[in-house]
Structure formats: C-alpha cells, structure tokens
mmCIF file of C-alpha atoms and ligand atoms in Angstrom:
data_model
loop_
_atom_site.group_PDB
_atom_site.id
_atom_site.type_symbol
_atom_site.label_atom_id
_atom_site.label_comp_id
_atom_site.label_asym_id
_atom_site.label_seq_id
_atom_site.Cartn_x
_atom_site.Cartn_y
_atom_site.Cartn_z
ATOM 1 C CA MET A 26 0.019 -0.040 -0.127
ATOM 2 C CA SER A 27 1.270 3.351 -0.907
ATOM 3 C CA LYS A 28 1.641 5.809 1.976
ATOM 4 C CA VAL A 29 -1.089 8.257 3.092
ATOM 5 C CA LEU A 30 -0.472 11.693 1.402
ATOM 6 C CA GLN A 31 -0.221 14.808 3.437
ATOM 7 C CA ILE A 32 -2.217 17.514 1.896
ATOM 8 C CA HIS A 33 -1.916 21.256 2.552
ATOM 9 C CA ILE A 34 -5.292 23.080 2.751
ATOM 10 C CA ASP A 35 -5.332 26.796 3.751
ATOM 11 C CA GLY A 36 -2.122 26.572 6.017
ATOM 12 C CA LYS A 37 -2.810 23.112 7.680
ATOM 13 C CA LEU A 38 -1.416 19.546 6.514
ATOM 14 C CA CYS A 39 -3.838 16.769 6.950
ATOM 15 C CA ASP A 40 -4.336 13.109 5.563
ATOM 16 C CA GLU A 41 -5.792 12.932 2.179
ATOM 17 C CA ALA A 42 -8.801 11.473 3.299
ATOM 18 C CA ASP A 43 -9.436 14.369 5.572
ATOM 19 C CA ALA A 44 -8.440 16.876 2.707
ATOM 20 C CA LYS A 45 -12.048 18.350 1.674
ATOM 21 C CA VAL A 46 -13.297 21.343 0.222
ATOM 22 C CA SER A 47 -16.729 23.078 0.391
ATOM 23 C CA VAL A 48 -19.420 22.280 -2.386
ATOM 24 C CA PHE A 49 -19.713 26.108 -2.087
ATOM 25 C CA ASP A 50 -16.208 26.867 -3.074
ATOM 26 C CA HIS A 51 -16.206 28.857 -6.402
ATOM 27 C CA GLY A 52 -13.381 26.512 -7.610
ATOM 28 C CA LEU A 53 -15.895 23.932 -7.778
ATOM 29 C CA LEU A 54 -18.938 25.799 -8.969
ATOM 30 C CA TYR A 55 -17.329 27.814 -11.533
ATOM 31 C CA GLY A 56 -13.924 26.661 -12.119
ATOM 32 C CA ASP A 57 -12.947 29.986 -10.535
ATOM 33 C CA GLY A 58 -9.267 29.691 -9.579
ATOM 34 C CA VAL A 59 -5.811 29.253 -10.754
ATOM 35 C CA PHE A 60 -3.432 26.471 -10.549
ATOM 36 C CA GLU A 61 0.386 25.053 -11.129
ATOM 37 C CA GLY A 62 1.959 21.715 -11.979
ATOM 38 C CA ILE A 63 5.465 21.788 -10.577
ATOM 39 C CA ARG A 64 8.067 18.966 -10.930
ATOM 40 C CA PHE A 65 10.725 18.412 -8.291
ATOM 41 C CA TYR A 66 13.764 15.920 -9.006
ATOM 42 C CA ARG A 67 16.454 14.484 -6.737
ATOM 43 C CA GLY A 68 15.289 16.765 -3.661
ATOM 44 C CA ARG A 69 15.152 19.874 -5.553
ATOM 45 C CA VAL A 70 12.364 22.046 -7.008
ATOM 46 C CA PHE A 71 12.636 22.726 -10.861
ATOM 47 C CA LYS A 72 11.854 26.228 -11.917
ATOM 48 C CA LEU A 73 9.921 26.980 -8.695
ATOM 49 C CA ARG A 74 10.414 30.745 -8.965
ATOM 50 C CA ALA A 75 8.833 30.678 -12.528
ATOM 51 C CA HIS A 76 5.930 28.580 -11.389
ATOM 52 C CA ILE A 77 5.076 30.567 -8.323
ATOM 53 C CA ASP A 78 5.397 33.890 -10.508
ATOM 54 C CA ARG A 79 2.972 32.489 -13.135
ATOM 55 C CA LEU A 80 0.568 31.558 -10.319
ATOM 56 C CA PHE A 81 0.597 35.065 -8.897
ATOM 57 C CA ASP A 82 0.157 36.429 -12.462
ATOM 58 C CA SER A 83 -2.739 34.070 -13.332
ATOM 59 C CA ALA A 84 -4.426 35.124 -9.929
ATOM 60 C CA LYS A 85 -3.671 39.018 -10.681
ATOM 61 C CA ALA A 86 -5.496 38.506 -14.179
ATOM 62 C CA ILE A 87 -8.626 37.102 -12.719
ATOM 63 C CA GLN A 88 -8.485 39.800 -9.693
ATOM 64 C CA LEU A 89 -8.086 36.988 -7.202
ATOM 65 C CA GLU A 90 -6.078 37.847 -4.017
ATOM 66 C CA VAL A 91 -3.822 35.189 -3.057
ATOM 67 C CA PRO A 92 -3.945 34.860 0.532
ATOM 68 C CA LEU A 93 0.000 34.383 1.202
ATOM 69 C CA SER A 94 3.060 36.132 0.015
ATOM 70 C CA HIS A 95 5.311 34.619 -2.718
ATOM 71 C CA ALA A 96 7.736 33.756 0.248
ATOM 72 C CA LYS A 97 5.103 32.006 2.217
ATOM 73 C CA MET A 98 3.613 30.138 -0.892
ATOM 74 C CA THR A 99 7.212 29.098 -1.652
ATOM 75 C CA GLU A 100 7.599 27.800 1.887
ATOM 76 C CA ALA A 101 4.241 26.051 1.897
ATOM 77 C CA VAL A 102 5.212 24.145 -1.268
ATOM 78 C CA MET A 103 8.479 23.048 0.331
ATOM 79 C CA GLU A 104 6.718 22.131 3.386
ATOM 80 C CA THR A 105 4.114 19.968 1.929
ATOM 81 C CA ILE A 106 7.074 18.027 -0.336
ATOM 82 C CA ARG A 107 8.933 17.471 3.140
ATOM 83 C CA ALA A 108 5.807 16.234 4.944
ATOM 84 C CA ASN A 109 5.557 13.498 2.284
ATOM 85 C CA GLU A 110 9.153 12.680 2.245
ATOM 86 C CA LEU A 111 9.473 12.694 -1.514
ATOM 87 C CA GLN A 112 12.384 13.355 -3.640
ATOM 88 C CA ASP A 113 11.051 13.031 -6.977
ATOM 89 C CA GLY A 114 7.361 14.080 -7.750
ATOM 90 C CA TYR A 115 4.984 16.750 -8.725
ATOM 91 C CA VAL A 116 3.186 19.358 -7.050
ATOM 92 C CA ARG A 117 -0.388 20.319 -7.716
ATOM 93 C CA LEU A 118 -0.890 24.009 -6.241
ATOM 94 C CA LEU A 119 -4.177 25.396 -6.445
ATOM 95 C CA VAL A 120 -5.692 28.757 -5.504
ATOM 96 C CA THR A 121 -9.470 28.747 -5.540
ATOM 97 C CA ARG A 122 -11.852 31.470 -5.113
ATOM 98 C CA GLY A 123 -12.849 30.151 -1.874
ATOM 99 C CA VAL A 124 -16.370 29.581 -0.378
ATOM 100 C CA GLY A 125 -19.276 31.723 -1.400
ATOM 101 C CA SER A 126 -22.917 31.806 -2.301
ATOM 102 C CA LEU A 127 -24.441 30.309 -5.315
ATOM 103 C CA GLY A 128 -24.381 33.023 -7.998
ATOM 104 C CA LEU A 129 -21.317 34.117 -10.021
ATOM 105 C CA ASN A 130 -20.167 37.096 -7.971
ATOM 106 C CA PRO A 131 -16.399 36.279 -6.856
ATOM 107 C CA PHE A 132 -16.489 39.198 -4.559
ATOM 108 C CA GLN A 133 -18.728 37.426 -2.015
ATOM 109 C CA CYS A 134 -16.309 34.599 -1.354
ATOM 110 C CA LYS A 135 -14.441 35.840 1.788
ATOM 111 C CA GLN A 136 -11.057 34.351 1.206
ATOM 112 C CA ALA A 137 -9.177 32.415 -1.718
ATOM 113 C CA SER A 138 -8.197 28.814 -0.538
ATOM 114 C CA VAL A 139 -4.950 27.399 -1.251
ATOM 115 C CA ILE A 140 -4.560 23.703 -1.726
ATOM 116 C CA ILE A 141 -1.246 22.029 -2.341
ATOM 117 C CA ILE A 142 -0.798 18.401 -3.135
ATOM 118 C CA ALA A 143 2.607 16.734 -3.558
ATOM 119 C CA SER A 144 2.682 13.198 -5.181
ATOM 120 C CA LYS A 145 4.248 11.200 -7.980
ATOM 121 C CA ILE A 146 3.323 11.668 -11.649
ATOM 122 C CA ALA A 147 4.072 9.572 -14.745
ATOM 123 C CA LEU A 148 2.207 10.937 -17.480
ATOM 124 C CA TYR A 149 3.412 8.520 -20.468
ATOM 125 C CA ASP A 150 5.232 5.045 -20.279
ATOM 126 C CA GLU A 151 8.847 5.041 -20.403
ATOM 127 C CA GLU A 152 8.442 3.513 -24.107
ATOM 128 C CA LYS A 153 6.939 6.583 -25.528
ATOM 129 C CA TYR A 154 9.984 8.610 -24.742
ATOM 130 C CA GLN A 155 11.762 6.134 -26.906
ATOM 131 C CA GLN A 156 9.200 5.456 -29.501
ATOM 132 C CA GLY A 157 7.310 8.756 -29.732
ATOM 133 C CA LEU A 158 3.702 9.565 -29.193
ATOM 134 C CA THR A 159 0.728 9.271 -31.666
ATOM 135 C CA VAL A 160 -0.904 12.753 -32.006
ATOM 136 C CA VAL A 161 -3.949 13.898 -33.943
ATOM 137 C CA THR A 162 -5.629 17.361 -34.603
ATOM 138 C CA CYS A 163 -8.701 17.991 -32.497
ATOM 139 C CA GLY A 164 -11.659 19.764 -33.570
ATOM 140 C CA THR A 165 -11.886 21.564 -30.264
ATOM 141 C CA ARG A 166 -10.173 24.995 -30.805
ATOM 142 C CA ARG A 167 -8.281 26.975 -28.242
ATOM 143 C CA PRO A 168 -10.438 29.898 -26.811
ATOM 144 C CA ALA A 169 -9.625 33.246 -28.318
ATOM 145 C CA PRO A 170 -7.444 35.473 -26.163
ATOM 146 C CA ALA A 171 -9.985 38.001 -26.010
ATOM 147 C CA ALA A 172 -12.371 35.164 -24.491
ATOM 148 C CA LEU A 173 -9.897 33.921 -21.938
ATOM 149 C CA SER A 174 -6.014 34.591 -22.264
ATOM 150 C CA PRO A 175 -4.148 31.351 -22.662
ATOM 151 C CA SER A 176 -1.720 32.820 -20.262
ATOM 152 C CA VAL A 177 -4.027 32.445 -17.292
ATOM 153 C CA LYS A 178 -3.580 28.988 -15.875
ATOM 154 C CA SER A 179 -7.058 28.715 -14.569
ATOM 155 C CA LEU A 180 -9.113 25.723 -13.251
ATOM 156 C CA ASN A 181 -11.418 25.899 -16.273
ATOM 157 C CA TYR A 182 -9.860 23.061 -18.277
ATOM 158 C CA LEU A 183 -12.903 21.924 -19.951
ATOM 159 C CA ASN A 184 -11.660 23.249 -23.501
ATOM 160 C CA ASN A 185 -8.448 20.935 -23.064
ATOM 161 C CA ILE A 186 -10.446 18.097 -21.661
ATOM 162 C CA MET A 187 -12.786 18.155 -24.687
ATOM 163 C CA ALA A 188 -9.899 18.175 -27.004
ATOM 164 C CA LYS A 189 -8.198 15.232 -24.624
ATOM 165 C CA ILE A 190 -11.218 13.169 -25.169
ATOM 166 C CA GLU A 191 -10.886 13.609 -29.122
ATOM 167 C CA ALA A 192 -7.475 12.596 -29.003
ATOM 168 C CA ILE A 193 -8.261 9.229 -26.804
ATOM 169 C CA ASN A 194 -11.069 8.545 -28.774
ATOM 170 C CA ALA A 195 -9.100 8.712 -31.815
ATOM 171 C CA GLY A 196 -6.378 6.138 -30.194
ATOM 172 C CA ALA A 197 -3.817 8.920 -29.837
ATOM 173 C CA GLU A 198 -1.958 10.113 -26.735
ATOM 174 C CA GLU A 199 -2.112 13.748 -27.442
ATOM 175 C CA GLY A 200 -4.177 16.408 -29.420
ATOM 176 C CA VAL A 201 -2.935 19.326 -31.451
ATOM 177 C CA MET A 202 -5.522 22.335 -30.729
ATOM 178 C CA LEU A 203 -5.640 25.058 -33.375
ATOM 179 C CA ASN A 204 -6.722 28.729 -32.767
ATOM 180 C CA GLU A 205 -9.596 30.396 -34.559
ATOM 181 C CA GLN A 206 -7.383 31.254 -37.416
ATOM 182 C CA GLY A 207 -6.430 27.740 -37.952
ATOM 183 C CA PHE A 208 -2.938 28.101 -36.705
ATOM 184 C CA VAL A 209 -1.332 25.753 -34.117
ATOM 185 C CA ALA A 210 -1.667 26.761 -30.768
ATOM 186 C CA GLU A 211 -0.339 23.775 -28.565
ATOM 187 C CA CYS A 212 -1.521 20.267 -27.356
ATOM 188 C CA THR A 213 -4.117 19.682 -24.778
ATOM 189 C CA GLY A 214 -1.386 20.033 -21.831
ATOM 190 C CA ASP A 215 1.776 20.559 -23.809
ATOM 191 C CA ASN A 216 3.603 23.039 -26.008
ATOM 192 C CA ILE A 217 4.831 22.237 -29.545
ATOM 193 C CA PHE A 218 8.004 22.227 -31.329
ATOM 194 C CA VAL A 219 8.959 21.027 -34.772
ATOM 195 C CA VAL A 220 12.309 20.762 -36.481
ATOM 196 C CA LYS A 221 12.873 21.278 -40.158
ATOM 197 C CA GLU A 222 16.224 21.341 -41.931
ATOM 198 C CA GLY A 223 18.042 21.887 -38.597
ATOM 199 C CA LYS A 224 16.169 24.792 -37.372
ATOM 200 C CA ILE A 225 13.542 24.487 -34.487
ATOM 201 C CA TYR A 226 10.204 26.175 -34.801
ATOM 202 C CA THR A 227 7.687 26.785 -32.144
ATOM 203 C CA PRO A 228 4.270 28.756 -32.389
ATOM 204 C CA PRO A 229 4.172 32.225 -30.563
ATOM 205 C CA VAL A 230 2.457 32.545 -27.250
ATOM 206 C CA THR A 231 -0.019 34.731 -29.222
ATOM 207 C CA ALA A 232 -1.055 31.831 -31.140
ATOM 208 C CA GLY A 233 -3.070 30.636 -28.150
ATOM 209 C CA GLY A 234 -0.918 28.227 -26.343
ATOM 210 C CA LEU A 235 0.208 28.551 -22.700
ATOM 211 C CA ASN A 236 3.271 30.425 -21.934
ATOM 212 C CA GLY A 237 4.976 27.111 -20.887
ATOM 213 C CA ILE A 238 7.828 27.169 -18.533
ATOM 214 C CA THR A 239 9.132 24.016 -20.001
ATOM 215 C CA ARG A 240 8.757 25.651 -23.488
ATOM 216 C CA ARG A 241 10.919 28.276 -22.196
ATOM 217 C CA VAL A 242 13.381 26.104 -20.965
ATOM 218 C CA VAL A 243 13.772 24.252 -24.204
ATOM 219 C CA MET A 244 14.095 27.705 -25.917
ATOM 220 C CA GLU A 245 16.896 28.828 -23.552
ATOM 221 C CA LEU A 246 18.780 25.508 -24.157
ATOM 222 C CA ALA A 247 18.392 25.602 -27.754
ATOM 223 C CA GLU A 248 20.170 29.008 -27.753
ATOM 224 C CA GLU A 249 22.528 27.844 -25.245
ATOM 225 C CA LYS A 250 23.428 24.912 -27.547
ATOM 226 C CA GLY A 251 23.853 26.975 -30.687
ATOM 227 C CA PHE A 252 20.492 25.866 -32.490
ATOM 228 C CA GLU A 253 18.515 28.255 -34.395
ATOM 229 C CA LEU A 254 15.027 28.547 -33.047
ATOM 230 C CA LEU A 255 12.175 30.760 -34.462
ATOM 231 C CA GLU A 256 8.766 31.499 -32.904
ATOM 232 C CA GLN A 257 6.310 31.341 -36.044
ATOM 233 C CA ASP A 258 2.891 30.747 -36.680
ATOM 234 C CA LEU A 259 2.768 27.300 -37.980
ATOM 235 C CA THR A 260 -0.071 25.231 -39.641
ATOM 236 C CA ARG A 261 -0.654 21.676 -39.644
ATOM 237 C CA TYR A 262 1.220 21.454 -43.171
ATOM 238 C CA GLU A 263 4.488 22.392 -41.303
ATOM 239 C CA LEU A 264 3.830 19.842 -38.623
ATOM 240 C CA TYR A 265 2.918 17.002 -41.288
ATOM 241 C CA THR A 266 6.377 17.751 -43.122
ATOM 242 C CA ALA A 267 8.375 18.174 -40.134
ATOM 243 C CA ASP A 268 11.765 16.225 -39.779
ATOM 244 C CA GLU A 269 11.168 16.281 -36.055
ATOM 245 C CA PHE A 270 8.250 16.837 -33.714
ATOM 246 C CA PHE A 271 8.380 17.071 -29.930
ATOM 247 C CA LEU A 272 6.111 18.161 -27.077
ATOM 248 C CA SER A 273 7.158 20.232 -23.682
ATOM 249 C CA GLY A 274 5.424 20.486 -20.337
ATOM 250 C CA THR A 275 6.144 20.070 -16.762
ATOM 251 C CA ALA A 276 4.649 16.718 -16.712
ATOM 252 C CA ALA A 277 5.428 15.331 -20.089
ATOM 253 C CA GLU A 278 8.982 16.956 -19.830
ATOM 254 C CA VAL A 279 10.316 16.701 -23.374
ATOM 255 C CA VAL A 280 8.724 13.748 -25.384
ATOM 256 C CA PRO A 281 8.830 12.931 -29.004
ATOM 257 C CA VAL A 282 5.914 12.630 -31.412
ATOM 258 C CA ALA A 283 6.092 9.671 -33.924
ATOM 259 C CA SER A 284 2.895 10.147 -35.730
ATOM 260 C CA TYR A 285 0.631 12.959 -36.493
ATOM 261 C CA ASP A 286 -2.948 12.503 -38.303
ATOM 262 C CA GLY A 287 -1.530 9.614 -39.668
ATOM 263 C CA ARG A 288 1.675 10.862 -41.122
ATOM 264 C CA THR A 289 4.852 9.425 -39.900
ATOM 265 C CA ILE A 290 7.313 12.211 -38.714
ATOM 266 C CA GLY A 291 10.698 11.940 -40.079
ATOM 267 C CA ASN A 292 11.751 8.092 -40.328
ATOM 268 C CA GLY A 293 9.129 7.383 -37.174
ATOM 269 C CA GLN A 294 12.035 7.479 -34.749
ATOM 270 C CA PRO A 295 12.727 10.631 -32.318
ATOM 271 C CA GLY A 296 15.207 12.771 -34.369
ATOM 272 C CA PRO A 297 18.605 13.741 -33.227
ATOM 273 C CA ILE A 298 17.881 17.414 -32.211
ATOM 274 C CA THR A 299 14.948 16.103 -29.954
ATOM 275 C CA LEU A 300 17.091 13.491 -28.596
ATOM 276 C CA ARG A 301 19.660 15.768 -27.848
ATOM 277 C CA LEU A 302 17.356 18.541 -26.371
ATOM 278 C CA MET A 303 15.711 15.487 -24.127
ATOM 279 C CA GLU A 304 19.239 14.876 -22.937
ATOM 280 C CA PHE A 305 19.924 18.653 -22.059
ATOM 281 C CA PHE A 306 16.642 18.930 -20.284
ATOM 282 C CA ARG A 307 17.164 15.821 -18.373
ATOM 283 C CA GLU A 308 20.641 16.968 -17.164
ATOM 284 C CA LEU A 309 19.188 20.361 -16.188
ATOM 285 C CA THR A 310 16.401 18.911 -14.262
ATOM 286 C CA GLN A 311 18.876 16.640 -12.452
ATOM 287 C CA THR A 312 21.391 19.193 -11.460
ATOM 288 C CA THR A 313 19.269 22.392 -10.920
ATOM 289 C CA GLY A 314 16.360 23.564 -8.868
ATOM 290 C CA VAL A 315 15.574 24.841 -5.249
ATOM 291 C CA PRO A 316 16.739 22.426 -2.534
ATOM 292 C CA ILE A 317 13.873 21.112 -0.521
ATOM 293 C CA TYR A 318 15.732 19.460 2.557
ATOM 294 C CA GLU A 319 18.789 21.934 3.176
HETATM 295 N N1 PXG B 422 -0.124 23.678 -22.455
HETATM 296 C C1 PXG B 422 -1.215 23.639 -21.612
HETATM 297 C C2 PXG B 422 -2.440 23.963 -21.857
HETATM 298 C C3 PXG B 422 -0.868 23.251 -20.098
HETATM 299 O O1 PXG B 422 -1.711 23.096 -19.200
HETATM 300 C C4 PXG B 422 1.592 23.264 -20.685
HETATM 301 C C5 PXG B 422 1.065 23.597 -22.006
HETATM 302 C C6 PXG B 422 2.976 23.219 -20.539
HETATM 303 O O2 PXG B 422 3.398 24.224 -19.567
HETATM 304 P P1 PXG B 422 4.577 23.937 -18.626
HETATM 305 O O3 PXG B 422 4.572 25.488 -17.877
HETATM 306 O O4 PXG B 422 4.135 22.931 -17.691
HETATM 307 O O5 PXG B 422 5.628 23.613 -19.197
HETATM 308 C C7 PXG B 422 0.576 22.891 -19.705
HETATM 309 C C8 PXG B 422 0.775 22.514 -18.591
HETATM 310 C C9 PXG B 422 -1.656 17.559 -16.204
HETATM 311 C C10 PXG B 422 -0.603 18.639 -16.191
HETATM 312 O O6 PXG B 422 -2.020 17.384 -15.149
HETATM 313 C C11 PXG B 422 -0.744 19.630 -17.386
HETATM 314 C C12 PXG B 422 0.259 20.586 -17.357
HETATM 315 C C13 PXG B 422 1.308 20.529 -16.483
HETATM 316 C C14 PXG B 422 1.419 19.588 -15.540
HETATM 317 C C15 PXG B 422 0.364 18.837 -15.432
HETATM 318 O O7 PXG B 422 -2.021 16.984 -17.056
HETATM 319 N N2 PXG B 422 0.172 21.529 -18.200
#
C-alpha cells in the first residue's frame, strides 16, 4: 500500500482522506481559480520561482487575491513536499476563489483557498519517450485570447479536456489544438516544437498556447547549444512535413512525436535534435532547482 499523502489546505497539513473542500467553493462551482503543476527532481524543485510567479500572474489577471506572499507560498510548497518525504515528484498547487454563495459574484467569497498536493506523476510510459507519441488534430479550438487569455492557467480546463477526449477517442496520446485562425496553438497539456532542416520552430504565445515554463527552458537550451529557434505561426502542413516533432510540459517533460494525423514524422523514430534536447533537459532537471531538505 502506498503511504497516506499529506495535503496542505489553507495552512494546515492533513491526511488525504480528510482533505476536503466545501461544495460552495467557487473553484468547484465555476472553475474559478488558478493552478500550477510543478516538478521536483532529486530533492530539488525545478523552476520554482517561474511557477510561483506565473501563479501570481494568473491570479492577478482574474482579480484573485492570493492569501499568501510569494515567500510564504514557496515555503508552503516546500513544507508539503517535506511532509511527504518525497525526493522526486509533482506538486499540484491550486488557489480557488474560496467559499461563496450560489451566483457568479466572486467578491462574495471571503477568502481564497490554497491547496497543495505533492505526489508522484508519470504521464506517459517510458517506451513513449523512446518511440514517440501518436498525436491527432482536435476539432476543439483554443478559446480566442479575448475570451480567456491562454496565459491564465485557470481551473477551467474543459476546453482542453474536450480536446483530450477527442485525442483518446482517436486512439492517440495527445491532440493538437488550433486557434480560431487555424494556426497551431498547442497540445491539450503541452507546448509544440518541430524541426525542419536543422531549425527549430514553435508557435508564438500569441497563437493561443500557454506560456509554458518547459517551453521557455527548451528555448533557452536551444539557444545555449547553438540551435536556431524561430517563434512562428505554424499550420498543420508544417507539422506534417516536419523532420522532427516534440512536445514540452512540466508533466510530459520533453517527449517525441512519432505520428501525427496518420503521417509518420521523419523516419518514425525520435530525431537527433529532439534526442539531444531531451538529454540536455534531463541534465538540467537533475542538476538544478531549489533544494527542499537543506
Ligand atoms: N499547455 C497547457 C494547456 C498546459 O496546461 C503546458 C502547455 C505546459 O506548460 P509548462 O509550464 O508545464 O511547461 C501546460 C501545463 C496535467 C498537467 O496534469 C498539465 C500541465 C502541467 C502539468 C500537469 O496533465 N500543463
């Protein structure tokens, strides 16, 4: 049996069986809240500052007052991991609007709730990192930025879930989501990169994808290692005809794509640039981050 998880709710740690929220929490009633998914490796939290900063930016954008300072939030994440005695794993950090009345008005909610779960995650089987994922295009579009900014990592994931359902129904692991103009935005939980003739391409954030932290790490690594990287609007054509195709995300890390809408990518095996970036990324995750136990 696995150990009982200690969950942080509003400043207290409790057993997972006792970790409960009110049915009047607007996070549940309306998806009103924000979240982060954070990885830690070998007792160090990867890109912690970037995740905490993005959480506060998401909250600011939806006019949600986070009841903790940056420093206290950081410490709460650390405490939760320590309480579970984990070295490698995944943190799900949520700030919900809190308990309110029925009706949309968020300002009737007295105080936002902070929930921190530290656990394990394995998004894809190890063999997928060697063989590559099967990916399809989803009919579900990313919402226009004027509807809901893709930079807000909100508790409202129905759009992505609808797309994920399409991908799973089609027998694929992931789904490409397009924006209203038909340009590639991102996958349901990962950002997109392709390689063509030695150059790396990724859609700009304005195409409708999340401003992914792993995406930024990949971009920095590419630059540092001397690869040419361009942020450019991409269509399905550029994905179909790519030499290499890979995804980035906190949970997925860097993962190759082998097949897209039935088209084999390259020779069907992860390409050389993808493999090198996977290796560089792994090295970074294993050697950097904020120490949890010191
Ligand atoms: N796009 C979307 C829509 C996401 O939700 C990413 C891209 C990648 O961003 P980061 O900053 O993680 O590189 C995400 C992040 C999950 C899960 O439980 C999803 C994400 C992160 C962690 C876990 O499926 N999505």
